[in-house]
XYZ file of C-alpha atoms in Angstrom:
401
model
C 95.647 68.501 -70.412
C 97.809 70.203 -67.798
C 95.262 73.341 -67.673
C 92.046 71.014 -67.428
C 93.617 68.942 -64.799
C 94.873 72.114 -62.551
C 90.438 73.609 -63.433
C 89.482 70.236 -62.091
C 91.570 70.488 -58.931
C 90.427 74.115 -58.564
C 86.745 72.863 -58.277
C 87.159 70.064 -56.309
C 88.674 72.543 -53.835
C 86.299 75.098 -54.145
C 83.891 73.543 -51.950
C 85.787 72.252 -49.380
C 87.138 76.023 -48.814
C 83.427 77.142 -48.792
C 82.814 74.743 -45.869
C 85.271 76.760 -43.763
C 83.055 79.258 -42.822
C 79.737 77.601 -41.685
C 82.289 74.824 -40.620
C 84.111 77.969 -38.032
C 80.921 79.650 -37.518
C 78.567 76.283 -36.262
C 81.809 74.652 -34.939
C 82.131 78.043 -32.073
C 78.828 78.160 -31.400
C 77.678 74.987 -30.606
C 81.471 74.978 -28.385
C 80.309 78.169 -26.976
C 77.464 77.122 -26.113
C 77.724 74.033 -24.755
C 80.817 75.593 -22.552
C 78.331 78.096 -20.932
C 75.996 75.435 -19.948
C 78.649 72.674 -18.340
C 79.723 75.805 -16.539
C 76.441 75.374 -14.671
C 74.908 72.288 -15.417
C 72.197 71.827 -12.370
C 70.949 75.204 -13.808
C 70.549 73.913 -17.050
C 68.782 70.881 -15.769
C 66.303 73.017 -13.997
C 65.368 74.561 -17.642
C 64.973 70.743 -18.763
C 62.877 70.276 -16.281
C 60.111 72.906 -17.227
C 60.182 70.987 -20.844
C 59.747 67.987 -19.421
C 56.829 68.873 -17.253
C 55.290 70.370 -20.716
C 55.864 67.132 -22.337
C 54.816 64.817 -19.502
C 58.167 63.359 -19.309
C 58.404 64.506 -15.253
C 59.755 61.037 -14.359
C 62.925 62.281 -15.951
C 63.191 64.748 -13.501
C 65.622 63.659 -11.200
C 68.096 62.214 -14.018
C 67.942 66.251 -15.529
C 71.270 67.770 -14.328
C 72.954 64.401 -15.944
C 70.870 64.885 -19.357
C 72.238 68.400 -19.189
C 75.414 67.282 -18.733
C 75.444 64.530 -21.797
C 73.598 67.225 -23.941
C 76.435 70.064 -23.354
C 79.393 67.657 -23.635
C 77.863 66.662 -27.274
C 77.519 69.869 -28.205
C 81.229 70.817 -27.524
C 82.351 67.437 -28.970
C 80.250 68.044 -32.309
C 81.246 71.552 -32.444
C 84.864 70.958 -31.599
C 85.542 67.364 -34.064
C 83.729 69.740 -36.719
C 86.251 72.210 -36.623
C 89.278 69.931 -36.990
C 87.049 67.641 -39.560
C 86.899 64.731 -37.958
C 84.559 61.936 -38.733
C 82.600 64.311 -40.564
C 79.811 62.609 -41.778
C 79.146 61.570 -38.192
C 79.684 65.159 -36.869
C 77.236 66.469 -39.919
C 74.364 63.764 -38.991
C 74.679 64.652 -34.898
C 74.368 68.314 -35.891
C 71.196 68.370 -38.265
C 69.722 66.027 -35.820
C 70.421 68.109 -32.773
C 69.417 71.301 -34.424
C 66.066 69.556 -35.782
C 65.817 68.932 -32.180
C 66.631 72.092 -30.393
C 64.681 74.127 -33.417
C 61.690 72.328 -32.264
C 62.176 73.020 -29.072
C 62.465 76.522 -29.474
C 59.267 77.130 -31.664
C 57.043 75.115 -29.446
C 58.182 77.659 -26.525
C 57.435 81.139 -28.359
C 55.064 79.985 -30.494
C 53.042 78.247 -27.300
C 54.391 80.198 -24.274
C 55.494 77.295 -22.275
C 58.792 78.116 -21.253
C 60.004 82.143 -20.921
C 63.562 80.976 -21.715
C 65.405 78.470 -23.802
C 68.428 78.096 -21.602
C 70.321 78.247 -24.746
C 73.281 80.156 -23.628
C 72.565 79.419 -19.455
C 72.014 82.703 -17.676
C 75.010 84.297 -19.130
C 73.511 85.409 -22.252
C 69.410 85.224 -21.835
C 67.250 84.970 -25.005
C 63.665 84.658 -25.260
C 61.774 81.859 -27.161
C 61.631 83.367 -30.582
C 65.127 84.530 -30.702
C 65.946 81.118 -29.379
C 64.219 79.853 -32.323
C 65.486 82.357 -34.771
C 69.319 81.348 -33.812
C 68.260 78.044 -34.692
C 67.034 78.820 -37.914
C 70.653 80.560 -38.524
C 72.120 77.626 -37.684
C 69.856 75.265 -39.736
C 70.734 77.033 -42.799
C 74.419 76.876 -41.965
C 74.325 73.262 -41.030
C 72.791 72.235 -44.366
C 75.743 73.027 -46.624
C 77.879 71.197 -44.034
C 75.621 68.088 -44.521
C 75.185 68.334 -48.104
C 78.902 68.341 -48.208
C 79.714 65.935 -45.188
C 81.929 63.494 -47.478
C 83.967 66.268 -48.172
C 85.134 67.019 -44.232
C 88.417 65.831 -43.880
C 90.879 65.932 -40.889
C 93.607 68.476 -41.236
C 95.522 65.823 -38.956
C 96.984 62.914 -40.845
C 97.756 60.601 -37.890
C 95.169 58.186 -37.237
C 96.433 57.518 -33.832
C 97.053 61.248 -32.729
C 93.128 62.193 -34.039
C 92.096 59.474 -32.034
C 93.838 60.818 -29.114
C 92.273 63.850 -29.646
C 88.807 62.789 -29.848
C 89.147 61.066 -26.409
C 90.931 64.313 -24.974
C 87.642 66.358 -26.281
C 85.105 63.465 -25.100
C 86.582 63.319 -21.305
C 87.245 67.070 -21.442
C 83.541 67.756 -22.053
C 82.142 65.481 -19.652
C 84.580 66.134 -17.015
C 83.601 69.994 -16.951
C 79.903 69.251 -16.309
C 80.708 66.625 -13.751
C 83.175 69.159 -11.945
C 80.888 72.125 -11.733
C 78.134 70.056 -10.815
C 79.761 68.796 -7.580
C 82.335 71.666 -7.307
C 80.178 74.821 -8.213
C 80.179 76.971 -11.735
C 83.390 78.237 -12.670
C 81.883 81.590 -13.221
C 78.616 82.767 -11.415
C 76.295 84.976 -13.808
C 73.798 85.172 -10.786
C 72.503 87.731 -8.779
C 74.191 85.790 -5.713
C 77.564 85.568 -6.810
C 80.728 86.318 -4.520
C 80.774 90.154 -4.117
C 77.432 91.200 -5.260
C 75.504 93.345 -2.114
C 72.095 91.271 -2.094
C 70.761 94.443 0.147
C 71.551 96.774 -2.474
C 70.447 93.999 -5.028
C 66.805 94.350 -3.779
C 66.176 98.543 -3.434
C 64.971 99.934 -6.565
C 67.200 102.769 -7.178
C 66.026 106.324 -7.421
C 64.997 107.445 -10.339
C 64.345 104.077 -12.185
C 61.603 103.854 -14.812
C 58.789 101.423 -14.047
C 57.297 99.049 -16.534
C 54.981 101.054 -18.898
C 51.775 98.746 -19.469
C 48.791 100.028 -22.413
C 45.460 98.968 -20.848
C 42.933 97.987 -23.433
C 38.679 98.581 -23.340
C 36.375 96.903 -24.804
C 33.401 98.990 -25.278
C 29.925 97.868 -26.336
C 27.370 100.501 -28.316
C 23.713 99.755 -26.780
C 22.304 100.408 -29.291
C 23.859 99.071 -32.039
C 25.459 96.374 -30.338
C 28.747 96.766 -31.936
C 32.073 96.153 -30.105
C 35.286 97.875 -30.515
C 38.606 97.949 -28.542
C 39.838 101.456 -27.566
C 43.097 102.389 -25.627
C 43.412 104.167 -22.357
C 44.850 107.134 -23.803
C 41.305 107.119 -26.217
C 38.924 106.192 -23.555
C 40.160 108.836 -21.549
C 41.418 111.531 -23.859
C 37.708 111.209 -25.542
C 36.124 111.168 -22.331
C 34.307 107.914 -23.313
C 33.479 107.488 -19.835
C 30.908 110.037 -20.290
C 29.145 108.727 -23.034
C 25.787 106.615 -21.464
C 25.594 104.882 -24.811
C 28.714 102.966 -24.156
C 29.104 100.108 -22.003
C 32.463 98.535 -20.549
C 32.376 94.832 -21.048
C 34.807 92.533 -18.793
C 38.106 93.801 -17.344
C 40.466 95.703 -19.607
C 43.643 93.783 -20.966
C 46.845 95.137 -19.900
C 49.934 94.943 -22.716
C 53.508 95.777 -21.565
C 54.590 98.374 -23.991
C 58.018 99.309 -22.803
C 60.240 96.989 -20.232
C 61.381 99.141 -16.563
C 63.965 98.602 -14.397
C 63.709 94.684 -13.461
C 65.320 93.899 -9.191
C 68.061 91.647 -9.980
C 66.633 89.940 -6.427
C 62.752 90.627 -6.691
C 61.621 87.368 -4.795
C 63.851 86.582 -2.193
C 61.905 86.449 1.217
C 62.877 84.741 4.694
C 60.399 84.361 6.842
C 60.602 82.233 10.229
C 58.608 79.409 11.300
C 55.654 82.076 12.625
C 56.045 83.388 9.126
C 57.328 86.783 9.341
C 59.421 88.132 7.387
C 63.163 88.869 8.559
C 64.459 89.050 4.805
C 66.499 92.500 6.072
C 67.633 91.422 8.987
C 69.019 88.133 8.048
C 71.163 89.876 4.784
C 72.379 92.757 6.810
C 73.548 90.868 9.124
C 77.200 92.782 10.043
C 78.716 90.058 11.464
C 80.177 86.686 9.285
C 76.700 84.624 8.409
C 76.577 81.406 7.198
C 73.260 80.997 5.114
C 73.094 77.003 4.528
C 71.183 76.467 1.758
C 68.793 73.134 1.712
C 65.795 73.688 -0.625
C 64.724 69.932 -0.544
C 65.589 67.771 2.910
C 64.347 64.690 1.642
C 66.555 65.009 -1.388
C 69.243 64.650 0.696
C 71.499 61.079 -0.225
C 73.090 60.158 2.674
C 76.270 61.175 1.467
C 74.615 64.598 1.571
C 73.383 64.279 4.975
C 76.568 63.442 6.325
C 78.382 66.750 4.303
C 74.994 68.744 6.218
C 76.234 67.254 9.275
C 80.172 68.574 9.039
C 79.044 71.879 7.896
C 76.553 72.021 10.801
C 79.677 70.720 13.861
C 82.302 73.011 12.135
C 80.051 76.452 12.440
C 79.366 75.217 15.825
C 82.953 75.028 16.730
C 83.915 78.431 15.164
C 80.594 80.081 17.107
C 82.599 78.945 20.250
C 85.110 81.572 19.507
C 83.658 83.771 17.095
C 80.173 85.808 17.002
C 78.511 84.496 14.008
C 75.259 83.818 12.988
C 74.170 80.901 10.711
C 70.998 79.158 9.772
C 69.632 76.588 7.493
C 67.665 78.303 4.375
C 64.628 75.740 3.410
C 61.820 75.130 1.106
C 61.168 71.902 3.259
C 57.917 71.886 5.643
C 58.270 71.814 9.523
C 58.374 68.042 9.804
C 61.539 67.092 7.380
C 63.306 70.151 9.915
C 62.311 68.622 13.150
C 63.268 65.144 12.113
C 66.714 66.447 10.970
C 67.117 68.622 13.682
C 66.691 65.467 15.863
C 69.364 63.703 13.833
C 72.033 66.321 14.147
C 71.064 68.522 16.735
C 71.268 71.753 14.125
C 72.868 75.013 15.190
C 71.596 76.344 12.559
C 68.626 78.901 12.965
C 65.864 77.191 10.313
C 64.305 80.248 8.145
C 62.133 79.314 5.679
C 62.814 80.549 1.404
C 60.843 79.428 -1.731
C 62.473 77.361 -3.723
C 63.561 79.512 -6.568
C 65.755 81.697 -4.905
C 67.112 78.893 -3.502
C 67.956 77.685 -6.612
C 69.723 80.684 -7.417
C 71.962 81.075 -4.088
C 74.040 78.378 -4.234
C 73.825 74.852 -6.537
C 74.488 72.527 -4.383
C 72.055 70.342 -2.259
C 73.013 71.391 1.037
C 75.789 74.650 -0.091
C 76.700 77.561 1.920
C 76.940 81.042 1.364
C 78.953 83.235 3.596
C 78.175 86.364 4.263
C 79.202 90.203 5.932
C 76.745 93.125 5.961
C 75.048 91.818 2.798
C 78.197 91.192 0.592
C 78.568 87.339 -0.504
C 82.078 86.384 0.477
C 82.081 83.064 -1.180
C 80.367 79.871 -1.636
C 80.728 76.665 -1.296
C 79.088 72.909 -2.205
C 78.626 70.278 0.036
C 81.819 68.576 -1.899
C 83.808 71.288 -0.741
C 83.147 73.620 2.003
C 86.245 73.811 4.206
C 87.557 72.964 7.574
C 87.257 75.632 10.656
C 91.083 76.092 10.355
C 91.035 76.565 6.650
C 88.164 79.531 7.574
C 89.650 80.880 10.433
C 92.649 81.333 8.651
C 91.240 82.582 5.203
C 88.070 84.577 6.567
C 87.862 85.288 10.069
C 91.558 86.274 11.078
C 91.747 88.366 8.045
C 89.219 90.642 9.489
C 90.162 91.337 13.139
């Protein structure tokens, strides 16, 4: 009896031990994850937004960067009660369902094309479509088990009342880092315009660097046989097919990348004024301080937001009093939406006009500003918290007389 019951307690273990590993494995990841996308949430709700425009849901558009938000805190909160085992047959449901979800997701982008990148991992760590979707299908088959096994999840920590303490630590935790990087910028910056990156260097293709290597593709029709057969460049001009009268070129030939070059961290930023020429170079190279104000959208502009355009427009015209800077407004907007705001606040900023993308990229905020010397970021700020002309004096200008 005392053998059997000590074999019965064995295998009633067993399982639960078993569950440690997916349990650590899923439990980091989706915590990993869902940390690298609070860290930059309106980034993340720009990816949303190119699935939402492939499912027609565009009115959800403006509500993205708080979707992203929800979506990343849920995936640390799964990830992080699944690790201590709490309310695990919850935490299982919420992850199959959310993997179901995100493995969809995935497919439909490689296996359609629609979207280049998953956002998965933010622009930290970027994966294409189909290993987007073949991560998911890793974590599928390790979130099975967990489900299967659910009822057997239980909380390491006895306390009721210190588990639920817990769980409303984790829940505020992972909404409040969203919320804070969204008004305060990401914690760290994994692009190209980040504090102490040289965005004139960032654009020269340095010597030596391997291009893109593409295979163009013929189709080539036999007059008098009529048949049709693909051949290679290397074939059609190795054989000297050219030369044969018989055979007839039919359409364009298909390029096909065969091996990935050097790729410009900065390949399509371009200023141009309101006479459109460009003065990309001489706005970056600037060798004095430059304030590059970043708008990409005037009329998205709350009026909380206008009011935070108008300080950071009066304090860079009381530090060009005393200082020789140069600043202007960076803008996707059209010529109207500047003139009526320039009427508003009387701008001292010089208005140069940016697509949209790279605007995206410089700074996420909407206004944020990006200071500059001789095409080194210095640092960045969002509307939320770009400081007073004493606090930059002090920090930024004295420093480097």
């Amino acid at each position: 009896m005392t053998y059997t019951g000590s074999f019965n307690t064995q295998k009633k273990q067993k399982p639960a031990l078993w569950l440690w590993i997916p349990r650590l494995i899923v439990g980091t990841l989706f915590i990993f994850s869902g940390l690298i996308k609070a860290n930059d949430p309106l980034g993340f709700g720009y990816k949303l937004q190119e699935y939402f425009h492939v499912f027609g849901l565009n009115f959800l558009n403006d509500y993205a960067h708080w979707i992203a938000i929800a979506l990343c805190a849920l995936e640390i909160i799964l990830g992080a009660l699944l690790i201590l085992g709490i309310a695990g047959r919850k935490v299982a449901w919420g992850l199959l369902l959310l993997i179901i979800f995100f493995t969809f997701l995935t497919f439909y982008s490689a296996f359609f094309e629609v979207v280049k990148s998953c956002g998965c991992f933010g622009d930290a760590i970027p994966l294409t479509p189909w290993e987007s979707f073949i991560k998911d299908i890793v974590l599928l088959i390790l979130i099975i088990p967990i489900f299967i096994y659910r009822d057997r999840i239980k909380p390491f920590i006895k306390s009721l009342f210190t588990r639920n303490l817990l769980t409303l630590f984790i829940i505020i935790a992972s909404f409040g880092i969203g919320i804070y990087t969204l008004y305060f910028l990401p914690f760290v910056d994994f692009l190209p315009y980040k504090e102490g990156n040289n965005l004139v260097e960032l654009r020269k293709i340095p010597e030596g660097a391997e291009p893109d290597v593409y295979e163009h593709i013929y189709q080539l029709k036999n007059k008098t046989t009529g048949e049709i057969k693909k051949v290679t460049d290397k074939e059609y001009l190795g054989e000297k097919l050219w030369e044969d009268e018989n055979l007839e070129v039919i359409g364009d030939p298909e390029s096909k990348l065969i091996k990935k070059g050097f790729e410009l961290p900065i390949p399509d930023l371009i200023i141009t004024d309101i006479e459109g020429t460009d003065r990309t170079e001489e706005v970056i190279s600037n060798p004095y301080f430059n304030f590059i104000v970043v708008s990409r959208d005037l009329t998205k502009l709350s009026p909380f937001d206008f009011k935070a355009l108008d300080r950071i427009n009066t304090t860079i015209r009381e530090l060009s009093e005393d200082y020789n800077i140069r600043a202007i407004l960076a803008t996707a907007s059209s010529t109207e939406d500047v003139n009526y705001l320039n009427d508003q606040m009387d701008l001292v900023l010089e208005t140069f006009y940016v697509d949209a993308v790279p605007l995206k990229s410089m700074v996420r905020s909407n206004p944020g500003v990006m200071l500059m010397l001789n095409g080194v970021v210095v640092k960045k700020w969002s509307q939320y918290n770009f400081p007073s002309k004493e606090e930059l004096i002090k920090n930024y200008f004295d420093k480097m007389q």
